[in-house]
Coordinates of C-alpha atoms in Angstrom, one line a residue:
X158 CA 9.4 13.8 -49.3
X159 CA 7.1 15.7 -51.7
X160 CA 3.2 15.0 -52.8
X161 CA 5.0 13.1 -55.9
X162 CA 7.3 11.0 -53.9
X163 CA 5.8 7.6 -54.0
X164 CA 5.9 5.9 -51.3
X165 CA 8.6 2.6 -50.6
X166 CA 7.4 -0.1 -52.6
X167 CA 4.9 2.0 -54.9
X168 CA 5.5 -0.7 -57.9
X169 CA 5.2 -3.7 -56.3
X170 CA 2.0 -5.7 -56.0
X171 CA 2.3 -7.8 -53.3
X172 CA 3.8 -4.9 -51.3
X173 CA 1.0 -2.7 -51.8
X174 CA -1.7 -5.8 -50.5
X175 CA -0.2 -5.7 -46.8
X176 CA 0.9 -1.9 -46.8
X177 CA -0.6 1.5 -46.2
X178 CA 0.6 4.9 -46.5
X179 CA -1.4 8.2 -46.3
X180 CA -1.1 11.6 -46.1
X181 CA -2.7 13.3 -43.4
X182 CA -3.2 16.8 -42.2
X183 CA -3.7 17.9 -38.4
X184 CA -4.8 21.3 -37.7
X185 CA -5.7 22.4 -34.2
X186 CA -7.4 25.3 -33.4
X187 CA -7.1 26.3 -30.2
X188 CA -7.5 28.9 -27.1
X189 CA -4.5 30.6 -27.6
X190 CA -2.9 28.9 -30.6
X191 CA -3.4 26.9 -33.6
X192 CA -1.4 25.2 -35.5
X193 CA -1.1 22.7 -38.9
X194 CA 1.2 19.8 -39.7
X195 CA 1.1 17.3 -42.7
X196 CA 2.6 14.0 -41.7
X197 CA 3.2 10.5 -43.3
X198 CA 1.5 7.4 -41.7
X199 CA 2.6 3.9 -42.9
X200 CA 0.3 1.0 -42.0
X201 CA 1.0 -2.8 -42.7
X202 CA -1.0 -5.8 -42.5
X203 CA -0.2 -7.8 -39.3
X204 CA 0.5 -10.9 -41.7
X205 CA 2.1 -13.2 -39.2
X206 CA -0.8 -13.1 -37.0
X207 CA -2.7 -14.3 -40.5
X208 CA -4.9 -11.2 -39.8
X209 CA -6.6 -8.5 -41.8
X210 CA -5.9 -5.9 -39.0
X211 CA -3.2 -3.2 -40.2
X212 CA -0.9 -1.5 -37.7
X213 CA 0.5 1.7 -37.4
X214 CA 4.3 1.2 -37.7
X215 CA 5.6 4.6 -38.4
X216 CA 4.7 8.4 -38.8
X217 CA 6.7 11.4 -40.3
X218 CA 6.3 14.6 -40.0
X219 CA 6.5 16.3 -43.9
X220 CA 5.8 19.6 -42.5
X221 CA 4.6 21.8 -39.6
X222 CA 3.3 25.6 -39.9
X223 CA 4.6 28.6 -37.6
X224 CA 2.7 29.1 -34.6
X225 CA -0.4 31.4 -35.0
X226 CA -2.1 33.4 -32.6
X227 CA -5.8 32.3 -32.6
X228 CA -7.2 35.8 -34.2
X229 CA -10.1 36.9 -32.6
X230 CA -12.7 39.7 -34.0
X231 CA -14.1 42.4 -31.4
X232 CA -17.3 40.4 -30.7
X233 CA -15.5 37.4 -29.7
X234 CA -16.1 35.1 -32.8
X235 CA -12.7 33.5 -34.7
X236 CA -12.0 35.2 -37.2
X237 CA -12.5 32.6 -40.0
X238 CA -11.4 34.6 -43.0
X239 CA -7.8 35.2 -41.1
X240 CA -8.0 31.2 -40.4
X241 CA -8.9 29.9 -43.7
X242 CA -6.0 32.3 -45.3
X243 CA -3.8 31.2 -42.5
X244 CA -4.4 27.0 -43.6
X245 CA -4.3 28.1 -47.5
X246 CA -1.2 29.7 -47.0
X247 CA -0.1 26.4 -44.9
X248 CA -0.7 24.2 -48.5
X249 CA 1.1 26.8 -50.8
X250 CA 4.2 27.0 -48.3
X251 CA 4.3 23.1 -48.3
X252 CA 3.9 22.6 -51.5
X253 CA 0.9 19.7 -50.9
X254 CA -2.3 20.3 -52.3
X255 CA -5.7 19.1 -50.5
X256 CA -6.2 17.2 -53.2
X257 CA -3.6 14.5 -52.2
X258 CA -4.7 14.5 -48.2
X259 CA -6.0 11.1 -47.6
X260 CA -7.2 12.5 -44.0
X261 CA -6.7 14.3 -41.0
X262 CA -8.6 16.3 -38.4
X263 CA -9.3 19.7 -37.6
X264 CA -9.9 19.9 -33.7
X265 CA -11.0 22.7 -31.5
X266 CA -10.1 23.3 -28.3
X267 CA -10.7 25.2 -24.9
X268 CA -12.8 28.3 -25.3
X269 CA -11.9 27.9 -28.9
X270 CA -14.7 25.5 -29.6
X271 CA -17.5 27.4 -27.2
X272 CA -17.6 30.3 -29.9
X273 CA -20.7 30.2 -31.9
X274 CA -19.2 29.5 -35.0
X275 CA -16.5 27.4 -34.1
X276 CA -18.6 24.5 -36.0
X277 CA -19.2 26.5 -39.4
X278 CA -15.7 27.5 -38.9
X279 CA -14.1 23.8 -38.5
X280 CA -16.4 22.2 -41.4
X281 CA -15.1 25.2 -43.7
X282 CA -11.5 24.3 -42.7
X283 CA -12.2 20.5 -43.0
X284 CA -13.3 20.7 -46.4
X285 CA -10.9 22.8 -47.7
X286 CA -7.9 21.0 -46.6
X287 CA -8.4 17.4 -48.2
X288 CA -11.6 15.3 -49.3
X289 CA -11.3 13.1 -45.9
X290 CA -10.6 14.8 -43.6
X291 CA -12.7 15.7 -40.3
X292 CA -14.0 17.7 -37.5
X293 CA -13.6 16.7 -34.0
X294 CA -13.5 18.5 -30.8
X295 CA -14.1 17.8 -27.1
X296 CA -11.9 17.6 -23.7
X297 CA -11.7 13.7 -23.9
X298 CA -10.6 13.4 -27.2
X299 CA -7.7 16.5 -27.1
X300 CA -6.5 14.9 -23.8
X301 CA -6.2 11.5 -25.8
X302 CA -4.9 13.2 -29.1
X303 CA -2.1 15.2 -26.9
X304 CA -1.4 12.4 -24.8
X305 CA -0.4 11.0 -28.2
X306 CA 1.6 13.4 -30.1
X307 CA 3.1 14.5 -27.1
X308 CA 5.1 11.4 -26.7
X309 CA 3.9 9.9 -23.4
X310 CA 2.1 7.0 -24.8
X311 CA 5.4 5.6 -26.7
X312 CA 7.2 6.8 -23.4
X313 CA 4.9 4.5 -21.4
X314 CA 5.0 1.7 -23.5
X315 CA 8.8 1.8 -23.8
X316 CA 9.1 1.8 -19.9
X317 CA 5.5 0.0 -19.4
X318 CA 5.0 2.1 -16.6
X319 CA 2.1 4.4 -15.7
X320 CA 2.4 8.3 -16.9
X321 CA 0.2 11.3 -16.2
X322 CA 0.2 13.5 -19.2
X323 CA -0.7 17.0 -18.4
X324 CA -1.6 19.4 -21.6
X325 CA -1.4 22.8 -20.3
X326 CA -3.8 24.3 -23.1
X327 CA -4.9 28.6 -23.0
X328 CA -8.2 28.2 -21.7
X329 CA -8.0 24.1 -20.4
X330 CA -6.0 21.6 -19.1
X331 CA -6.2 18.1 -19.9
X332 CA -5.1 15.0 -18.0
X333 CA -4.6 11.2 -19.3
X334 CA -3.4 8.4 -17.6
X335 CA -1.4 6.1 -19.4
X336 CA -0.8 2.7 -18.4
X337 CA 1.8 0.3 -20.1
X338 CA 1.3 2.4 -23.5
X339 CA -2.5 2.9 -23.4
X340 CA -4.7 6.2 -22.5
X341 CA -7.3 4.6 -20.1
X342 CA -8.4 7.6 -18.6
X343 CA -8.9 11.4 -19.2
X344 CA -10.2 14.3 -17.5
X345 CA -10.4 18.3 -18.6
X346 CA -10.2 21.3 -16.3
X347 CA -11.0 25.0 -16.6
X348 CA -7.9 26.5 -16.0
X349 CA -5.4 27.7 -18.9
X350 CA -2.2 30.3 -19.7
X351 CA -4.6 32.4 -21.9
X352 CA -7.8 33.0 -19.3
X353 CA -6.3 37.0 -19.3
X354 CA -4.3 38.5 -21.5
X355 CA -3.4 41.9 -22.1
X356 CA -1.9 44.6 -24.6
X357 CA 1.8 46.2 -24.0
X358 CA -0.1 48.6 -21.5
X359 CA -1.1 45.9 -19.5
X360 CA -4.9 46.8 -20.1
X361 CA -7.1 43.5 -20.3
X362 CA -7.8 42.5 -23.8
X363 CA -9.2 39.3 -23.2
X364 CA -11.1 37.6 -19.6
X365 CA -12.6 34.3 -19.2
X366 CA -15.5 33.8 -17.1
X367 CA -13.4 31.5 -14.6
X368 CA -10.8 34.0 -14.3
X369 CA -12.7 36.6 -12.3
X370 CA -13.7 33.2 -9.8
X371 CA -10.0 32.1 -9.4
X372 CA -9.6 36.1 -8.2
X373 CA -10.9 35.3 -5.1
X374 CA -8.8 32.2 -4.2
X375 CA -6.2 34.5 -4.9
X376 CA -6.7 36.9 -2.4
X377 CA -7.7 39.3 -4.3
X378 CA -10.7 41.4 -4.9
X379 CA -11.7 41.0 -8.5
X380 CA -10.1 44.6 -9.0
X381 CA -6.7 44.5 -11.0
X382 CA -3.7 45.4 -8.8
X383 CA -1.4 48.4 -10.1
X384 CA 2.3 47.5 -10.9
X385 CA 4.2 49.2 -8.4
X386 CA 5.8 51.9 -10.6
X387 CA 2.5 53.4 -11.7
X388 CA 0.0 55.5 -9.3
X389 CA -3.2 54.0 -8.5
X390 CA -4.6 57.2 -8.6
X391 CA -4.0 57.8 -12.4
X392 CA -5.8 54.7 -13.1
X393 CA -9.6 55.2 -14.6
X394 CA -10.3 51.9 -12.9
X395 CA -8.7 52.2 -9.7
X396 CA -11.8 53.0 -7.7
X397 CA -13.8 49.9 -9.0
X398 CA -15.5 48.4 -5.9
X399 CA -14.1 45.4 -4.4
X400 CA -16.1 42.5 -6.1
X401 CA -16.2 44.5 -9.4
X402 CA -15.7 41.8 -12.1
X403 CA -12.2 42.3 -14.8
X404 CA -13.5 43.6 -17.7
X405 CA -11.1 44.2 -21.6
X406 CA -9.6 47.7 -20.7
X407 CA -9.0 47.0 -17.1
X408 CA -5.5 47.5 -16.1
X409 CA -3.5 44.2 -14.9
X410 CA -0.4 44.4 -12.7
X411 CA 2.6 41.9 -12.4
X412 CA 1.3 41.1 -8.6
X413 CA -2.2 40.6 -9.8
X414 CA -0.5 37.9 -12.6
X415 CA 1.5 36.3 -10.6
X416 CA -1.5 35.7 -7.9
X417 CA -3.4 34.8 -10.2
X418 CA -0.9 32.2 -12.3
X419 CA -0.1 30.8 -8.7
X420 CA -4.1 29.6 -7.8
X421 CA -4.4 28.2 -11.8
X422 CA -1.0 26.7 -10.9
X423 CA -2.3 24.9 -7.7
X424 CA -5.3 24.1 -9.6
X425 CA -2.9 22.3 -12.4
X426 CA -1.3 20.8 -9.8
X427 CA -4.0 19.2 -7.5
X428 CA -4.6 16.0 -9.4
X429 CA -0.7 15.0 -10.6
X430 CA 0.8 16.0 -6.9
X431 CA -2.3 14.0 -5.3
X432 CA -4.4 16.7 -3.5
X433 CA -7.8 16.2 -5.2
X434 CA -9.7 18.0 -2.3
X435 CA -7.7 21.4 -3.7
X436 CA -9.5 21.1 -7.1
X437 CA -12.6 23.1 -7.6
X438 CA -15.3 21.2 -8.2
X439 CA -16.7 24.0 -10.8
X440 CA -13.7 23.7 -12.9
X441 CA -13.9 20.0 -13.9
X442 CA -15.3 20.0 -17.4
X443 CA -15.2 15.9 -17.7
X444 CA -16.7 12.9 -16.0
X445 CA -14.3 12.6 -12.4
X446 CA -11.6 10.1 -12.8
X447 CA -9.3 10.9 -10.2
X448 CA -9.5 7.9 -8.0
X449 CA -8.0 6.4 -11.3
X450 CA -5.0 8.6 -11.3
X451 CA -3.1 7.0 -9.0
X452 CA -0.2 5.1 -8.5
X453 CA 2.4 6.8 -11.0
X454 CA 5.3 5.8 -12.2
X455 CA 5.6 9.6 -13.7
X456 CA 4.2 13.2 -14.9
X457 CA 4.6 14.8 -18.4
X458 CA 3.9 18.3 -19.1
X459 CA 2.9 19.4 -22.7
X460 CA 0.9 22.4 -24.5
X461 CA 1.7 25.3 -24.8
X462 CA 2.8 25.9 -20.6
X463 CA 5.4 23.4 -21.2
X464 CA 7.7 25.2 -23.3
X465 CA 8.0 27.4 -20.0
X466 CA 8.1 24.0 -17.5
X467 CA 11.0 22.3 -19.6
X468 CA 12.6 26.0 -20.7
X469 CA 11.7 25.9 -23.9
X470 CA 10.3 29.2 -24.5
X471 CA 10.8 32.7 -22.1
X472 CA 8.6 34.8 -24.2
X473 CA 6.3 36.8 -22.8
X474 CA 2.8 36.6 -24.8
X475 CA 0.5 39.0 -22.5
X476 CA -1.2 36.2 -20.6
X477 CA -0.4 34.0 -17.6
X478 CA 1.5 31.1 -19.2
X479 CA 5.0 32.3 -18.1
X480 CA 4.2 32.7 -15.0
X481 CA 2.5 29.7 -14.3
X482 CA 5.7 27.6 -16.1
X483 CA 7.6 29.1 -13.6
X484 CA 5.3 28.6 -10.7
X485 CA 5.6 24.7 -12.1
X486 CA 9.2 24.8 -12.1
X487 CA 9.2 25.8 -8.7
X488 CA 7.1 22.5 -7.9
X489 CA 9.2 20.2 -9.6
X490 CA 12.2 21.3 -8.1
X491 CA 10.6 20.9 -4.5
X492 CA 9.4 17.3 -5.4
X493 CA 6.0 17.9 -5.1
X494 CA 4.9 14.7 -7.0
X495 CA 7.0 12.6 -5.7
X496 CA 8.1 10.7 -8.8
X497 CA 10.0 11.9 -11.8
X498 CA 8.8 14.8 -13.9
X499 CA 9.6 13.7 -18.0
X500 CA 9.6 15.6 -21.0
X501 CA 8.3 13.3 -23.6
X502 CA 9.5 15.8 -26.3
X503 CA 6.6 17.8 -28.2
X504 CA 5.0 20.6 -26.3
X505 CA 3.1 23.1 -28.0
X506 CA 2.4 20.9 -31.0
X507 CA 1.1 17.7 -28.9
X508 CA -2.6 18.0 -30.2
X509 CA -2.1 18.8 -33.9
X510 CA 0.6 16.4 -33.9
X511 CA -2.0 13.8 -31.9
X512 CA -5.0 15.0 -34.6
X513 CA -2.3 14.1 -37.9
X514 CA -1.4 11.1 -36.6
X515 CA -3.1 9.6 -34.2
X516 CA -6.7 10.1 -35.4
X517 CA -7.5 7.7 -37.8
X518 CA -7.5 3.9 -38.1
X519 CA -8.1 1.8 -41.1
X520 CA -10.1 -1.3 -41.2
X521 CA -9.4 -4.7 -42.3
X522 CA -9.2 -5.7 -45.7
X523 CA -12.0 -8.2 -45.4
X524 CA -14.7 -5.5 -44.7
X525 CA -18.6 -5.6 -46.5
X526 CA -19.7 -2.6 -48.3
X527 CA -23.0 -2.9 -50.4
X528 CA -24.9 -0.1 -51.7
X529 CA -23.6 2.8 -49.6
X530 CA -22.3 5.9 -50.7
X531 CA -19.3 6.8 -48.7
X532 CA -17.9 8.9 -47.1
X533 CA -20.7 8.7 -44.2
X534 CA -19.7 11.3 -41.7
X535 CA -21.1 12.5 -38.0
X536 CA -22.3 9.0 -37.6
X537 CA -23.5 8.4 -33.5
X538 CA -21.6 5.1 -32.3
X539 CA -23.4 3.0 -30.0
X540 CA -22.7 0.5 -27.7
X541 CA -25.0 -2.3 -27.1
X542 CA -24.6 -4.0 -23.7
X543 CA -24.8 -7.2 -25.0
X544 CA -22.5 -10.4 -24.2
X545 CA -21.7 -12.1 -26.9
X546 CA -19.2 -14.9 -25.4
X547 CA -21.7 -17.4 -24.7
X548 CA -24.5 -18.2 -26.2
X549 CA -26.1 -15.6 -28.3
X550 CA -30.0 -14.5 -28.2
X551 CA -31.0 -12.6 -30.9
X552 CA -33.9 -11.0 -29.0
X553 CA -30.8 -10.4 -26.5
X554 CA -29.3 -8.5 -29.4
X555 CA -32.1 -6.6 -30.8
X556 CA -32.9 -5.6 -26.9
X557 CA -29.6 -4.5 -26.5
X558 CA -29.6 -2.2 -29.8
X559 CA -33.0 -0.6 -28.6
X560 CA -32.2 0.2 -25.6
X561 CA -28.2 2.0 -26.5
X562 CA -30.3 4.1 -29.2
X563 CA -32.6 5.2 -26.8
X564 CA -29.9 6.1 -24.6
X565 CA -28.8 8.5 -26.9
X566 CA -32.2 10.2 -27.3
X567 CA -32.1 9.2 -30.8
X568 CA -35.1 8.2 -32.8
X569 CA -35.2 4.3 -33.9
X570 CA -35.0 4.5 -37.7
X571 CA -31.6 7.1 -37.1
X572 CA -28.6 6.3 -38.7
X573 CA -26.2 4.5 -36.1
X574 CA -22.7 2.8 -36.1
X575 CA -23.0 -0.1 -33.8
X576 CA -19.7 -0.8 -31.9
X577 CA -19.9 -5.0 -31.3
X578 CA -16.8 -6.6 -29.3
X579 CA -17.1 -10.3 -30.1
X580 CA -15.7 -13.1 -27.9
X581 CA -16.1 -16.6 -28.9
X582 CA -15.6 -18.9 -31.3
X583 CA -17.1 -17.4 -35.0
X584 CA -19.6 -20.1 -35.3
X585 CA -22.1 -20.0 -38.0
X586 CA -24.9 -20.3 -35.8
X587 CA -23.6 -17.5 -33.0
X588 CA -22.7 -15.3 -36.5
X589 CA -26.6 -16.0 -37.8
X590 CA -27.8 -15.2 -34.0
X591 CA -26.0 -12.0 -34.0
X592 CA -27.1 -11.5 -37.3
X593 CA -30.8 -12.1 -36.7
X594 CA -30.9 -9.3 -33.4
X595 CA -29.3 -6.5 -35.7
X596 CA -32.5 -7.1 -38.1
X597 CA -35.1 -7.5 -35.5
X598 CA -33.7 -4.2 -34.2
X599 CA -34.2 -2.1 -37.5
X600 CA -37.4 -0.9 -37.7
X601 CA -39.1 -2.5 -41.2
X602 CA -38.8 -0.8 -44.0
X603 CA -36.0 1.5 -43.1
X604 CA -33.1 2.9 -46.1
X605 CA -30.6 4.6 -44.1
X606 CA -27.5 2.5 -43.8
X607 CA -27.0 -0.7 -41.5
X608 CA -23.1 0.3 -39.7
X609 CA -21.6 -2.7 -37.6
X610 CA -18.2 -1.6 -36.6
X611 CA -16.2 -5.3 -35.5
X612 CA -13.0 -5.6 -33.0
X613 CA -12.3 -8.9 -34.9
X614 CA -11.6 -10.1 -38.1
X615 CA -15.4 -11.1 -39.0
X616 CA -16.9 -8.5 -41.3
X617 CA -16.8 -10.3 -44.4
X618 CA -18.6 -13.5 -43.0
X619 CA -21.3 -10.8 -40.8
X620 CA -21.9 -9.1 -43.9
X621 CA -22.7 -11.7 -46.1
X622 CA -24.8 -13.2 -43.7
X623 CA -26.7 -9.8 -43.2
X624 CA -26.9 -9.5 -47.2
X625 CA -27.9 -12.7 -48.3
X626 CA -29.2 -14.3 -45.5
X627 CA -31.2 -12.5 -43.6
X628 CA -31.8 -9.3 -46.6
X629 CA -30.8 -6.2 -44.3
X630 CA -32.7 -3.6 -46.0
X631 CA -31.2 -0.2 -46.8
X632 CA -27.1 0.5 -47.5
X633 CA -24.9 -2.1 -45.5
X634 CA -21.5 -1.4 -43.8
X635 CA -19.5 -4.1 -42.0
X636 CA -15.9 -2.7 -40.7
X637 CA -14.0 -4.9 -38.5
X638 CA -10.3 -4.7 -36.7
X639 CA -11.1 -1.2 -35.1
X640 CA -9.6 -0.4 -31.9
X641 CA -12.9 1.1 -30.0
X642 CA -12.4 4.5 -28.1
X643 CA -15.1 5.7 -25.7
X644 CA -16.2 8.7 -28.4
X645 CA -19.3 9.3 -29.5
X646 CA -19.1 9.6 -33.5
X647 CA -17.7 7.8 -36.8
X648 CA -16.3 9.4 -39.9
X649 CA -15.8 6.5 -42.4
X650 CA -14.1 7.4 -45.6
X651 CA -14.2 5.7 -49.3
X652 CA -11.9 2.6 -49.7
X653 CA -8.4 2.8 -50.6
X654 CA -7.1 0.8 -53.5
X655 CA -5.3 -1.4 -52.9
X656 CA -5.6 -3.5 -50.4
X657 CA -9.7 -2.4 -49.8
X658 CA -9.3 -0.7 -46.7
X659 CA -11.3 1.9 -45.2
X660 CA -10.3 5.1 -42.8
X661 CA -11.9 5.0 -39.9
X662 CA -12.1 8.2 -37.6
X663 CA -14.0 7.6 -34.2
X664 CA -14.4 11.1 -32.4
X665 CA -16.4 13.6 -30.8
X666 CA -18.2 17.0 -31.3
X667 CA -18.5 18.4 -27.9
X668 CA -19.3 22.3 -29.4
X669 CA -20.5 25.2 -27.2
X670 CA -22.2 28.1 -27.7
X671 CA -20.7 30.8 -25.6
X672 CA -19.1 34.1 -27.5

């Protein structure tokens, strides 16, 4: 299918009220890797349930670029002239133009996203690839995106078991743990294939920080070791002091990698085989959830490792990924996690397949939308800790919206999205109560726009309320039938015609500043 294929159903009315489809763009740039992939996503109304809420019920992938090698330049930076011609060339060879993406994500990953101009970099790419389409990055998110578009999820919900995915990235390694089809927790370590790498000389071209650490669980003294066939002697660095850090130019030898790929394998391994104590503490990059990763049913493997784990791939890149598929292999094959090992059947890919399809949402059709510009974009979602199953305070509410702001160290007249799960029956007066605390909590006088993001089918009626009621001053936005995710920011992009929805892409921006 082509940009000019119309979708199934293009010329029919009443088909195009309860369907969606979209054409959306994933590109991941990563540690090691990066990738782009346009896909098809078809959404339909959830009719019988006499809801607004549309569904995802199918995705297809139109086309996926050749693996790149994430370029660096000599001071570390990505080289964003070699990226941008890299997605350009992506459109031209797929024939789609960013001018018919409805939306997508670009993500960065691992060290990736710690370079100083991984943000620049990412909004450049963003904007050039389709009018909707947006920046995320951040361990919690990739592990939820791969989790996705590696498989697992529609694996666990097709068994309704519980599966640990584990994305074996260059520079981290995510975990999520899937139960009965849904990612309910996820976790990011240090460790990676790409943490060295070297030239066909074997001299160093590339060391991460955490590399010249794991050298000492090793065994070794952070001094490469010689391959056997060459004299220690004739090596300019082969009188470096024991302790001496691995620098680019350093000479690496096959004992030193396969050390080395054998601590980041234990490291990889610590969580899904059950011996926590074994992880270092100073490689968790996430919130510990490990008493939570328990009782599996199974273990995935994807990233770019796994084409080694499930014999995929054999090439050797210069860097530690073979050997530590084959240390993996190894670990399987004695049983080491004592339930069965799966491949859920995208490896490499999982993230920019996860970050095409599995990023955005789209809201009801019954949504409120009155004198705001869209698309709003980098938008800090709140949670109020508020009950609203009972009976509903509105100084409750406005309490609750104060104090979530705050939380975020965010002044009171910012621009927020408030994420409200209702329970309850959608009574006038609990609507008008609800209503009444989001005013209160607006300081007077304020333009920027009033976000309420909904779970339930309730937007319209809130909206209203807010509007004509109650006289919300500034830009109003009322979305409801969003699945929440524990992120931290909302894209929301301009409505699409027919049936009035919205895209919806709730993210983070977890950007370093290293390199």
């Amino acid at each position: 299918m082509t940009e000019a294929d119309p979708p199934p159903g293009a010329e029919d009315p009443f088909y195009l009220l309860d369907n969606v489809h979209l054409t959306s763009v994933g590109v991941d740039i990563g540690s090691s890797t990066s990738h782009l992939i346009f896909s098809r996503l078809h959404l339909r109304r959830e009719t019988l349930e006499l809801s607004s809420r549309f569904r995802l019920v199918s995705r297809t992938v139109l086309w996926q670029s050749p693996v790149l090698l994430t370029p660096y330049l000599p001071d570390g930076l990505i080289d964003s002239g070699a990226i941008a011609a890299f997605t350009a060339r992506c459109h031209a060879d797929a024939g789609i133009d960013p001018s018919v993406i409805d939306t997508g994500a670009v993500i960065l990953t691992g060290e990736a996203l710690k370079r100083r101009n991984a943000r620049a970099l990412a909004d450049a790419v963003a904007s050039g690839s389709g009018d909707f389409v947006c920046v995320t990055a951040g361990h919690n998110l990739e592990a939820l995106l791969s989790a996705y578009g590696s498989g697992s999820v529609e694996a666990s919900q097709r068994t309704g078991g519980s599966l640990l995915c584990v994305d074996i990235g260059g520079g981290t390694t995510k975990l999520a743990l899937i139960r009965a089809g849904e990612v309910v927790a996820t976790a990011a370590i240090e460790v990676g294939g790409r943490i060295v790498a070297w030239d066909a000389d074997r001299r160093l071209t590339r060391v991460a920080p955490v590399a010249n650490a794991l050298m000492a669980d090793a065994g070794l003294p952070n001094t490469p070791l010689p391959c056997a066939s060459v004299s220690a002697a004739s090596l300019p660095n082969a009188s470096l002091p024991a302790g001496e850090a691995l620098r680019p130019g350093d000479y690496f030898g096959p004992e030193a990698e396969r050390s080395l790929a054998a601590v980041v394998a234990a490291q990889i391994l610590a969580v899904p085989a059950g011996n926590v104590a074994g992880l270092r503490p100073d490689l968790v990059l996430t919130e510990p959830v490990w008493e939570q990763m328990v009782g599996l049913d199974g273990v995935t493997f994807s990233g770019g490792v796994s084409e080694y784990v499930f014999d995929r791939d054999r090439a050797d890149y210069g860097d530690l990924g073979r050997a530590i598929g084959e240390h993996l292999r190894e670990a399987i094959d004695r049983g080491v996690f004592g339930v069965p090992v799966l491949d859920p059947g995208q490896g490499i890919r999982a993230t920019v397949i996860g970050a095409s399809q599995c990023s955005v949402q789209v809201t009801g059709s019954t949504v409120a939308v009155r004198g705001a510009s869209l698309p709003l974009r980098n938008l800090p979602v709140v949670h109020p800790a508020v009950d609203l199953a009972g009976d509903i305070d509105p100084f409750e509410v406005a309490a609750a919206i104060r104090r979530a702001v705050k939380a975020h160290d965010l002044p009171e007249d910012a621009a927020v999205a408030l994420a409200l799960r209702w329970a309850g029956p959608p009574s006038y007066p609990r609507l008008r109560a609800l209503g009444e605390g989001i005013v209160a909590a607006r300081p007077p006088g304020t333009g920027v726009p009033a976000v309420i993001l909904l779970d339930r089918d309730l937007s319209a009626s809130l909206g209203a309320l807010l509007a004509d009621e109650l006289a919300v001053s500034g830009p109003l936005i009322c979305l409801d039938n969003l699945e929440f995710r524990p992120l931290d920011y909302v894209d929301i992009g301009p409505p699409i015609w027919p049936p009035g929805v919205l895209p919806v892409v709730i993210k983070s921006l977890l950007f370093g500043s290293s390199g």
